[in-house]
Tab-separated table of C-alpha atoms in Angstrom:
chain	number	residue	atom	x	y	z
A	17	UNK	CA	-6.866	-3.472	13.909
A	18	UNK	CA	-5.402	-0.045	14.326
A	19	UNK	CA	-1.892	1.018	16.864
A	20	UNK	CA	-1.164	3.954	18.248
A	21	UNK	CA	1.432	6.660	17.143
A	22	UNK	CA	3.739	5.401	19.742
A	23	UNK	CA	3.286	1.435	19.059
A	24	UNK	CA	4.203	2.020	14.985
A	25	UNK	CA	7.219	4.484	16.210
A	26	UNK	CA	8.813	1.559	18.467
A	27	UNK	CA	7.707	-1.351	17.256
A	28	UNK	CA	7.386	-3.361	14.285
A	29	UNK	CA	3.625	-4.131	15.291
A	30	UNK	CA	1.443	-4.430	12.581
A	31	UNK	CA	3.986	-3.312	9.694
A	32	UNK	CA	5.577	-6.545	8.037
A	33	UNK	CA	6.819	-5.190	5.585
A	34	UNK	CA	8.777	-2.274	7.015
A	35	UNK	CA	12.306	-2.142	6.373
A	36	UNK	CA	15.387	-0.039	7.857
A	37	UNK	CA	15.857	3.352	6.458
A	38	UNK	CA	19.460	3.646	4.234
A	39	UNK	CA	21.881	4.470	6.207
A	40	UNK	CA	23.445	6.797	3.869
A	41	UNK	CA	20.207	8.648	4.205
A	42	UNK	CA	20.552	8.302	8.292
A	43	UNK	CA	24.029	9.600	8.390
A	44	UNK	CA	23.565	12.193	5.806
A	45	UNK	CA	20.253	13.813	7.941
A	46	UNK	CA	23.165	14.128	10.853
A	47	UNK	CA	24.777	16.221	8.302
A	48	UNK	CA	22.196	18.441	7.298
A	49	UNK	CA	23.096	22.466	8.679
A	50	UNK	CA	21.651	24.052	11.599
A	51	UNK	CA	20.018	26.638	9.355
A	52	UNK	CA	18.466	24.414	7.198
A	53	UNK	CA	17.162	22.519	9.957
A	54	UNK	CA	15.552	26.177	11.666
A	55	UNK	CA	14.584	26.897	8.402
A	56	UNK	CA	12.696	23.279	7.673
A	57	UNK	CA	11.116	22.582	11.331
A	58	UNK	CA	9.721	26.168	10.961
A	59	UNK	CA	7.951	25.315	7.486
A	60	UNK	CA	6.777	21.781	9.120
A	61	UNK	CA	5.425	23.769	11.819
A	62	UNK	CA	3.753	25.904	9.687
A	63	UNK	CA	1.824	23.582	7.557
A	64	UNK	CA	0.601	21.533	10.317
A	65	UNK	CA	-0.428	24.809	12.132
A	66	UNK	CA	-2.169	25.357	9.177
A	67	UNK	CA	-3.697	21.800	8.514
A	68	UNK	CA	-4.599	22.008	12.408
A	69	UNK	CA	-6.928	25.114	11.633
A	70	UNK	CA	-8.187	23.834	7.734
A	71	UNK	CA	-8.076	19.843	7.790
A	72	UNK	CA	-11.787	19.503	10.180
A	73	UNK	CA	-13.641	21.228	7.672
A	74	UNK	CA	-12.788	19.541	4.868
A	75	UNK	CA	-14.911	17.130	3.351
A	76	UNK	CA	-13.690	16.468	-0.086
A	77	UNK	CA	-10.436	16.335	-1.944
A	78	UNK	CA	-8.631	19.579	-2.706
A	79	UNK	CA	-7.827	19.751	-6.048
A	80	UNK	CA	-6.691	23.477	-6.317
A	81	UNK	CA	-7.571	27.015	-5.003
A	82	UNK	CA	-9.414	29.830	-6.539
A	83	UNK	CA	-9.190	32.992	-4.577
A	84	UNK	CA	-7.064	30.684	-1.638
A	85	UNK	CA	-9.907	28.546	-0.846
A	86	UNK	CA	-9.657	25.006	-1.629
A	87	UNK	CA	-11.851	23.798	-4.522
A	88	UNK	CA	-12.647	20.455	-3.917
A	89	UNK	CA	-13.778	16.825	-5.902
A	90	UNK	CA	-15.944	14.170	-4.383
A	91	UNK	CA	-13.935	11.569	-6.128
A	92	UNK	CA	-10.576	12.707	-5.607
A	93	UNK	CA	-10.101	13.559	-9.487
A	94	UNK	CA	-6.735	12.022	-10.235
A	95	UNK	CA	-5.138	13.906	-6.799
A	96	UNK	CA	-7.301	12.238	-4.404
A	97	UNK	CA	-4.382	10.344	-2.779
A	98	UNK	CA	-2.250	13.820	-1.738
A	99	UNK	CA	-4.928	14.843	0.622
A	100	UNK	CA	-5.081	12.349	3.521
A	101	UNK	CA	-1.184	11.604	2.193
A	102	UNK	CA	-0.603	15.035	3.666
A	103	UNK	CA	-2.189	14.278	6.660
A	104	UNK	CA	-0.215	11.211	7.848
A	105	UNK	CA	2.896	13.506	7.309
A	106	UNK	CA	1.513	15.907	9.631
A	107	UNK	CA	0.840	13.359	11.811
A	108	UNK	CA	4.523	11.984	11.672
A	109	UNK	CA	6.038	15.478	12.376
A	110	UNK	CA	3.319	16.600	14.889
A	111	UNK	CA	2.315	13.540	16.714
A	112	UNK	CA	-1.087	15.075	16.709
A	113	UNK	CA	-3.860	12.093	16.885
A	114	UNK	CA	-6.241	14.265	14.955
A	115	UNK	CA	-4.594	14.304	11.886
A	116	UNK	CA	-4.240	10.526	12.299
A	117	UNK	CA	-8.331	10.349	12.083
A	118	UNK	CA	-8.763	12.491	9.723
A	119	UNK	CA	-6.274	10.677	7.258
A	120	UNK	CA	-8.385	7.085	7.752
A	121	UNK	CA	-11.949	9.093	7.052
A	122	UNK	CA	-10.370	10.795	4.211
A	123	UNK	CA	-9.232	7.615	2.503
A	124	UNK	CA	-11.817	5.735	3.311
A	125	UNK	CA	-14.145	7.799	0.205
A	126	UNK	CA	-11.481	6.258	-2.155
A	127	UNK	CA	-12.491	3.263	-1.629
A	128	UNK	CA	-15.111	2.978	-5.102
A	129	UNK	CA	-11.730	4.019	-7.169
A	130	UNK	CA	-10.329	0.517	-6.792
A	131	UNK	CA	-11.959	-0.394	-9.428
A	132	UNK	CA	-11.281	2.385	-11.594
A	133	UNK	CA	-10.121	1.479	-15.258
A	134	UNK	CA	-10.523	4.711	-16.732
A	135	UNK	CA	-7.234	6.279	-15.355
A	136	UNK	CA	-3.432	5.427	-14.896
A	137	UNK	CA	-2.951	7.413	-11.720
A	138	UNK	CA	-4.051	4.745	-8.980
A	139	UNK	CA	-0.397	4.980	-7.802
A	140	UNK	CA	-1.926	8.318	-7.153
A	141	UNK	CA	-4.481	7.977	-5.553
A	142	UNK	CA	-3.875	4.998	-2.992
A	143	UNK	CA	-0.663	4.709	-2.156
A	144	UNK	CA	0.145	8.026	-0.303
A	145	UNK	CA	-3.420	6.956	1.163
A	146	UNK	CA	-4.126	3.327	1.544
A	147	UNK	CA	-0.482	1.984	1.535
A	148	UNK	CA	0.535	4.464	3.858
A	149	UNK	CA	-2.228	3.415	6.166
A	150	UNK	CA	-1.773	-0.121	5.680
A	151	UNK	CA	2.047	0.571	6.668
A	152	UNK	CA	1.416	3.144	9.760
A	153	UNK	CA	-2.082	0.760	11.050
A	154	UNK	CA	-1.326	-2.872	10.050
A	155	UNK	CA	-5.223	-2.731	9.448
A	156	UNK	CA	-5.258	-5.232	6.613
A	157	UNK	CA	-8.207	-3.755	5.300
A	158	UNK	CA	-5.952	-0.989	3.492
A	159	UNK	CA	-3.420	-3.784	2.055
A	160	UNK	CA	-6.218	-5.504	0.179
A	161	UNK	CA	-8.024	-2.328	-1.282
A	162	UNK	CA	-4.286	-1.096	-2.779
A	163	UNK	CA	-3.637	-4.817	-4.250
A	164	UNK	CA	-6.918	-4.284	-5.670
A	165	UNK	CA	-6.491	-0.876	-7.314
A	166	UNK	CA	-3.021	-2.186	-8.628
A	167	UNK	CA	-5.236	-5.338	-10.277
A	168	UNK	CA	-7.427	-2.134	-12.122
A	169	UNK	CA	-4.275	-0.456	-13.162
A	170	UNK	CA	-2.378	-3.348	-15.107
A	171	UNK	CA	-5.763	-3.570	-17.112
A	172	UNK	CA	-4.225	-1.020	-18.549
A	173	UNK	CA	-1.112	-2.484	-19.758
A	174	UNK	CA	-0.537	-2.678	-23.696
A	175	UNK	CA	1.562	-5.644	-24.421
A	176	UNK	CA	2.775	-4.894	-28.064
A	177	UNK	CA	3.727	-1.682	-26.980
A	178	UNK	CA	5.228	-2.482	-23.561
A	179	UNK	CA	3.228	0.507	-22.103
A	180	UNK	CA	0.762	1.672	-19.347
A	181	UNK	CA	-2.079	4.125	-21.087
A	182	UNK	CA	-2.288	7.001	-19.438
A	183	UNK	CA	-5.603	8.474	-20.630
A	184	UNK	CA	-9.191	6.968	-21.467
A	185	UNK	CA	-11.671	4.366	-20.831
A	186	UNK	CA	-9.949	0.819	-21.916
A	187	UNK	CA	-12.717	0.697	-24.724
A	188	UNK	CA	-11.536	4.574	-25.963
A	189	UNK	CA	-9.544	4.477	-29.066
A	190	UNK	CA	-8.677	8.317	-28.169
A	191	UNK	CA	-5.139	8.730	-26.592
A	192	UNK	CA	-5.291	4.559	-26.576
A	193	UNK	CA	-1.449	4.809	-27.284
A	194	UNK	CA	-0.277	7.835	-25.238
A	195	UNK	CA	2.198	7.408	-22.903
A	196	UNK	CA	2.693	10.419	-20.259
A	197	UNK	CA	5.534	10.651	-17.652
A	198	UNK	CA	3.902	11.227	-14.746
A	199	UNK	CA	3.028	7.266	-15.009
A	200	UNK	CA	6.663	6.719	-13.462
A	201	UNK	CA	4.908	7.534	-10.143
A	202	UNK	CA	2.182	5.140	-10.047
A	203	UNK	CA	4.077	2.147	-10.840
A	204	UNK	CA	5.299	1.949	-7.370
A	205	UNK	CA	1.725	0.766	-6.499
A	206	UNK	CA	2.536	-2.369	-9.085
A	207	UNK	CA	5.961	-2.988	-6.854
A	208	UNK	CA	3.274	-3.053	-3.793
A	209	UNK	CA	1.100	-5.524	-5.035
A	210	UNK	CA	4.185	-8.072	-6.007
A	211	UNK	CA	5.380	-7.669	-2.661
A	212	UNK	CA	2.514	-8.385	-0.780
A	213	UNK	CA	0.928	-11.192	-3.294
A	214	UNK	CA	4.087	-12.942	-4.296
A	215	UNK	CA	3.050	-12.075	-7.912
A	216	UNK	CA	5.982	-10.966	-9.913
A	217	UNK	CA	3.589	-9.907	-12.939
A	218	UNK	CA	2.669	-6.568	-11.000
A	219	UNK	CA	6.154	-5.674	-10.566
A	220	UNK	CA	6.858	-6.729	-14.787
A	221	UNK	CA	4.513	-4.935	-16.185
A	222	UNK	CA	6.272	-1.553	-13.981
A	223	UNK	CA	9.745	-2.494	-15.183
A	224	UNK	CA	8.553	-2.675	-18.666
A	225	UNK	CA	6.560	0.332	-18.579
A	226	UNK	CA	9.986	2.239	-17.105
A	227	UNK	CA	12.164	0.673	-19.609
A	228	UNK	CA	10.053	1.670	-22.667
A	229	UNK	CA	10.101	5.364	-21.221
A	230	UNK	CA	13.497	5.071	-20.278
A	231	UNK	CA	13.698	4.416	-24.475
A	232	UNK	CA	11.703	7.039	-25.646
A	233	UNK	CA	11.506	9.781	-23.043
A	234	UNK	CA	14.499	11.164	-22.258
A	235	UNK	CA	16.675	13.919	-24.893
A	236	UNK	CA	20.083	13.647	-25.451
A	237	UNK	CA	20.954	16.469	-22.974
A	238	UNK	CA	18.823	14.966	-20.384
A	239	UNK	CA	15.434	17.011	-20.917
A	240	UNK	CA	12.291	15.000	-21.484
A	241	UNK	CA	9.041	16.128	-23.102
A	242	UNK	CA	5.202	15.514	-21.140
A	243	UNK	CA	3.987	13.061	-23.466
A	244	UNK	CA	4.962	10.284	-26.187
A	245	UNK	CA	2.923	8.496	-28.645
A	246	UNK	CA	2.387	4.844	-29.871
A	247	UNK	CA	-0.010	2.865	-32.302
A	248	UNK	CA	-2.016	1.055	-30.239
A	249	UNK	CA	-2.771	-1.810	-32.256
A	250	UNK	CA	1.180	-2.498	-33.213
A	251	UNK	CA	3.002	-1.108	-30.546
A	252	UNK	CA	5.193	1.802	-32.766
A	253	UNK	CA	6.380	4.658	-31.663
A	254	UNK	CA	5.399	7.544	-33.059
A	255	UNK	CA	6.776	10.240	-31.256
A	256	UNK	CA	6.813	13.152	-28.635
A	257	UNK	CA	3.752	15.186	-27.667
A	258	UNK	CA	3.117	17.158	-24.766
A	259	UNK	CA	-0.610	18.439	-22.974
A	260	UNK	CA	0.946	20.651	-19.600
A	261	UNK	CA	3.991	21.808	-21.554
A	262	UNK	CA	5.330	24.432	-23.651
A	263	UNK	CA	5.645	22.460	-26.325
A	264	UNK	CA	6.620	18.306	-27.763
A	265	UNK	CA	10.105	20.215	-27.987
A	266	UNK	CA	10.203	21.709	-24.488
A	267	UNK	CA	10.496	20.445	-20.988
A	268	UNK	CA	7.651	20.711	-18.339
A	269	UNK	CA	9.529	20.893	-15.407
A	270	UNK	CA	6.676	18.798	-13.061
A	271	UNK	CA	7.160	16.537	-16.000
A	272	UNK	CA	10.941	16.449	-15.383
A	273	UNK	CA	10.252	15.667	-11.540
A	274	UNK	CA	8.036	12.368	-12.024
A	275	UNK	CA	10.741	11.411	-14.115
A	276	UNK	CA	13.469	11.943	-11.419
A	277	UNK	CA	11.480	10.824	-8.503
A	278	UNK	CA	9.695	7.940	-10.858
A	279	UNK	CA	12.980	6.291	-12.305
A	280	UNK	CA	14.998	6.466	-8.833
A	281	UNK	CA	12.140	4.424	-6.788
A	282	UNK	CA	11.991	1.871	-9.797
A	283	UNK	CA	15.689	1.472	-9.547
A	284	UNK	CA	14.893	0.954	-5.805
A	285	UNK	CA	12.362	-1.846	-6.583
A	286	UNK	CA	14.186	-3.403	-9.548
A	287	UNK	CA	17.939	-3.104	-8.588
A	288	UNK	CA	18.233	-2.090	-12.280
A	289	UNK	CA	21.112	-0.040	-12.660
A	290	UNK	CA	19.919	1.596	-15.402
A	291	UNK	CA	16.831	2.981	-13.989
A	292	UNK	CA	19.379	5.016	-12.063
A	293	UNK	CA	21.313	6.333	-14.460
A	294	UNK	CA	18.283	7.842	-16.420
A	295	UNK	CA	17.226	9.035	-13.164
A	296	UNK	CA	20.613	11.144	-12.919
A	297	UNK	CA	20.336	12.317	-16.467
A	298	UNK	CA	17.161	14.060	-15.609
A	299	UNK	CA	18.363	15.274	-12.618
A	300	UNK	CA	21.414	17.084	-13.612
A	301	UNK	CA	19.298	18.557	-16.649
A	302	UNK	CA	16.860	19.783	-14.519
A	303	UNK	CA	19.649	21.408	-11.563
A	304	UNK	CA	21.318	23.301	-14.435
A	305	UNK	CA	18.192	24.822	-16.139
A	306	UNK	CA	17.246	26.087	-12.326
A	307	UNK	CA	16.915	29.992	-11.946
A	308	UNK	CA	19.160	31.195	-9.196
A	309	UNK	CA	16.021	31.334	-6.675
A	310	UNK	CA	15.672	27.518	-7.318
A	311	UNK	CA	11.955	27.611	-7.584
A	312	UNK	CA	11.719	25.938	-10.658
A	313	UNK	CA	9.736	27.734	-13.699
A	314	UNK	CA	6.976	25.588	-15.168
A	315	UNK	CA	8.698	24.678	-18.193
A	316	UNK	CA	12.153	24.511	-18.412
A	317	UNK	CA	12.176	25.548	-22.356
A	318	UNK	CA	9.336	27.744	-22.591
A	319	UNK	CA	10.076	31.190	-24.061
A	320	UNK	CA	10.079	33.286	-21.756
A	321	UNK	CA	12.215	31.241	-18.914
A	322	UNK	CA	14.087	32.071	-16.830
A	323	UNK	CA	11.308	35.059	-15.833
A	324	UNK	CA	8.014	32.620	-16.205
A	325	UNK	CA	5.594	31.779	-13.803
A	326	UNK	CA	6.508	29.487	-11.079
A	327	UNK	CA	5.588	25.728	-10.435
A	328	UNK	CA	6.480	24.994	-6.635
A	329	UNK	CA	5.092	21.459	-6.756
A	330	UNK	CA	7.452	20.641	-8.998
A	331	UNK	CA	10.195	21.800	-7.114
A	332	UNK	CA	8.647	20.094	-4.286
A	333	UNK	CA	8.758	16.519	-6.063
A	334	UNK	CA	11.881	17.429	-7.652
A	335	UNK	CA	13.481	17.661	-4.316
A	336	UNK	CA	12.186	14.281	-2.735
A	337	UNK	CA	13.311	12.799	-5.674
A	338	UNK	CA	17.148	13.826	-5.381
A	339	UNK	CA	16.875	13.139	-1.785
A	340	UNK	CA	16.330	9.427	-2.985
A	341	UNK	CA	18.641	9.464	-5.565
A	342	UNK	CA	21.649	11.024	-3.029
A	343	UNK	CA	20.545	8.023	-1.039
A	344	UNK	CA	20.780	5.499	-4.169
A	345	UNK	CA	23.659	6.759	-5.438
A	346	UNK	CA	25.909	8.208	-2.383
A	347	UNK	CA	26.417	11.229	-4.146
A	348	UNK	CA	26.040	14.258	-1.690
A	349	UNK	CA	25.517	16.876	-4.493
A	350	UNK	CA	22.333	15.491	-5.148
A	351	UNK	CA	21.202	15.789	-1.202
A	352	UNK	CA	22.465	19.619	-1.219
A	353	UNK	CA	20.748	20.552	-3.973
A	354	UNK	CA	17.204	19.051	-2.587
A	355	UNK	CA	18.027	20.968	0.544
A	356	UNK	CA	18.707	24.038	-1.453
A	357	UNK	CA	14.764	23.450	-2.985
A	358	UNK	CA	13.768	22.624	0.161
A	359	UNK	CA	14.512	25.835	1.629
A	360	UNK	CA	13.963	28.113	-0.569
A	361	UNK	CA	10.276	26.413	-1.219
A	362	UNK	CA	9.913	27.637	2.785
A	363	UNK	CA	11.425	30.580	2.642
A	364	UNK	CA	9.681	32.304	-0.500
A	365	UNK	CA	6.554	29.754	-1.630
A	366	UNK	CA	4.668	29.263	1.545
A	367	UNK	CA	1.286	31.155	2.224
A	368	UNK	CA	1.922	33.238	5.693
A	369	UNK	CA	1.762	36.300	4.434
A	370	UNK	CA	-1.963	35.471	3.641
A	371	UNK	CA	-4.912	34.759	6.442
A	372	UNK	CA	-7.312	33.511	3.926
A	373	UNK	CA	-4.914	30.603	2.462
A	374	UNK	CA	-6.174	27.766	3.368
A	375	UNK	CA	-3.460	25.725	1.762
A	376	UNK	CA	0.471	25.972	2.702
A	377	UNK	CA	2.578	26.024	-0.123
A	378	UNK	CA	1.899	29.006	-3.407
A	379	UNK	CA	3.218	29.615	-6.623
A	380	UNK	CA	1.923	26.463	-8.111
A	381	UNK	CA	0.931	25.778	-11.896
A	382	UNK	CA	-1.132	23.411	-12.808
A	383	UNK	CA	-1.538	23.353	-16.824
A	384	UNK	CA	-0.341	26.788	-18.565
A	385	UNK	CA	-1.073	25.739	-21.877
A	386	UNK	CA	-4.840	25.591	-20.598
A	387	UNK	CA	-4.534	28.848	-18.942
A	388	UNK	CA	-5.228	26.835	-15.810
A	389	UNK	CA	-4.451	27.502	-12.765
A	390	UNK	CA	-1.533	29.996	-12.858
A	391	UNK	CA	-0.039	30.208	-9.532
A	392	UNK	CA	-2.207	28.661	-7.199
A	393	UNK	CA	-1.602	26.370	-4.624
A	394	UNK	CA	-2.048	22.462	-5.618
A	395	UNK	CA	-2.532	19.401	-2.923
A	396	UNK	CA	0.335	17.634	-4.585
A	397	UNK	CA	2.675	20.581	-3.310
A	398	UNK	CA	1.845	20.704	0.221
A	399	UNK	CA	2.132	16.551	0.309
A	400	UNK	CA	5.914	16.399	-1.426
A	401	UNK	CA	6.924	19.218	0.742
A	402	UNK	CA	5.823	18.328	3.650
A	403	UNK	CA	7.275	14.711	2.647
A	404	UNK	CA	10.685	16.161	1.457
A	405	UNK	CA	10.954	17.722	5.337
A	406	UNK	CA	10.296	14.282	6.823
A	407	UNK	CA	13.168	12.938	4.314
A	408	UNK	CA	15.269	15.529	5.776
A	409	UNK	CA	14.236	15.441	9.382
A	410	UNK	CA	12.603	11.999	10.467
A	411	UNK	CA	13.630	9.554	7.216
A	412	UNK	CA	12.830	6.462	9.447
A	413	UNK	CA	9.151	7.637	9.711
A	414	UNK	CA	9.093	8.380	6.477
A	415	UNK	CA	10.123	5.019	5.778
A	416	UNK	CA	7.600	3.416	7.936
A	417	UNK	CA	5.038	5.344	5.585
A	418	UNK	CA	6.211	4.873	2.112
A	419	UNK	CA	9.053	2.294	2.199
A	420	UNK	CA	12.426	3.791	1.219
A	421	UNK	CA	14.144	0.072	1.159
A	422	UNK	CA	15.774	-1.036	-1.985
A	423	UNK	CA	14.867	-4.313	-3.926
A	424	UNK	CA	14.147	-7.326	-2.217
């Protein structure tokens, strides 16, 4: 079965599970200024002038760009998810049927990662792709493959430990105890799966997961590093690491955003309290190590901040996640800061001032350590910022796509 635009947009046809946007987040988008709204419909209208022109070639999944052109994987590497994500934002702003069609083919080449073991990031890859389309098409089809995918990722679940692995093949004793934070934003998939199956263990082996990293992630002073370590086979920690940061001392700043955006939708699922105070700590570590042009640098500590390279995604993620937590908490300060990303993404990160890019947003980083990638653009990027505009502009439709609703 798929609806129209117009059917999802005024009816509950087809979309069960949809519930009511907060309405602290309805009466604070009243509140939102003039200018940021110019300055926001502008970059909206942008990227889906520029997905208009880009999104009918493409055949793959963007992973990157190398000289502005997208580079692309046939099986959606770990980022598969962010591509036709992208497109049902588009088609939320734009109304545009086209980028409706083009987000079904796109996720339909997912469909053999269902059954992927090898990876933690099926949160990933289906829900910004098959959740969303099982929420915006009622097509059933999408529902089943998610539940499916989130059966593949509690294989990965070590008990002893309370941990999802984040790296390696289930029978790969290398990185069999490594913990990375970026998991925080696949374990919504697990609240998915108990919500539509009735099956609390989905949603048990999430909290778990959150409250071990709530335990051993975040600092003191609110910083976090990338990675942490645990014997497999008993379950001990044995401490901080990092892969895409600076250092195990330092804080990776996309790092930092998971952990924001991660911790505040748990809270949502859970109604654990907690979840949401960890999810401030980060946050207000994160606003104060911000340069003035709040385009955040890629790792907070690294030794040459505040004049590093840039990391846009992360200030893209970063924003939708304070937008959620101003919305979980009431606290406006969280909402103006997210706008102040927001804006300042649009205003000095996008790609206009180039007619080769075929992506939208620039100044991305994708592992500096590895010397790669240094200021590209990155799929993930032009998905949270397009979705961080939608917070700002339409939060019910964002809603319909990727359920803002608290715990059930």
């Amino acid at each position: 079965m798929e609806i129209s635009r117009r059917s999802v947009l005024t009816t509950a046809a087809g979309a069960a599970a949809l519930h009511a946007v907060p309405t602290t987040a309805a009466r604070a988008a009243e509140r939102t200024p003039a200018a940021d709204v110019r300055t926001l419909r502008a970059a909206a209208d942008y990227a889906t002038g520029k997905l208009r022109t880009v999104a009918p070639g493409v055949t793959a999944f963007p992973v990157g760009t190398k000289a502005e052109k997208w580079v692309y994987s046939q099986n959606g590497d770990w980022v598969g998810g962010f591509w036709p994500g992208t497109l049902w934002m588009a088609w939320l702003y734009s109304g545009d049927d086209t980028f409706r069609t083009l987000a079904l083919d796109s996720a339909k080449k997912l469909a053999p990662r269902q059954t992927d073991t090898t990876t933690h990031d099926l949160g990933f890859l289906f829900y910004p792709s098959w959740v969303t389309a099982w929420r915006l098409t009622g097509d059933d089809t999408w529902r089943t493959g998610a539940v499916r995918a989130a059966d593949s990722l509690i294989r990965r679940y070590n008990p002893g430990g309370r941990f999802i692995r984040a790296w390696g093949a289930l029978n790969d004793p290398n990185n069999a105890g490594r913990v990375i934070m970026d998991t925080m934003m696949n374990l919504d998939l697990l609240a998915f799966a108990s919500e539509q199956t009735g099956d609390g263990k989905y949603l048990g082996i999430a909290a778990e997961h959150a409250k071990t990293a709530q335990r051993v992630f975040p600092r003191p002073d609110g910083s976090t590093p990338h990675v942490y370590d645990f014997d497999p086979a008993t379950g001990v920690p044995i401490g901080p690491g990092t892969v895409q940061g600076y250092s195990p001392t330092s804080c990776w700043a996309r790092g930092q955003a998971w952990g924001i955006y991660g911790f505040t939708t748990i809270h949502r699922r859970t109604g654990d309290r907690q979840f949401l105070t960890t999810a401030r700590r980060l946050a207000d570590y994160a606003l104060g190590a911000l340069t003035p042009d709040h385009v955040p640098v890629w790792d907070f500590r690294a030794p040459q901040q505040p004049y590093d390279v840039k990391d846009a995604s992360a200030g893209a993620i970063m924003a939708c996640g304070l937008l959620d937590l101003s919305a979980a908490t009431g606290r406006p300060e969280y909402r103006v800061a997210a706008l102040r990303l927001l804006t300042a993404l649009a205003k000095t990160c996008l790609t206009r001032n180039s007619t080769r890019a075929e992506a939208v947003v620039a100044r991305c980083t994708r592992n500096r350590p590895a010397e790669d990638g240094i200021e590209i653009s990155l799929p993930y990027a032009d998905y949270y910022l397009l979705e961080g505009i939608l917070r700002v502009l339409q939060p019910q439709d964002v809603d319909r796509a990727i359920d803002l609703s608290g715990a059930k």
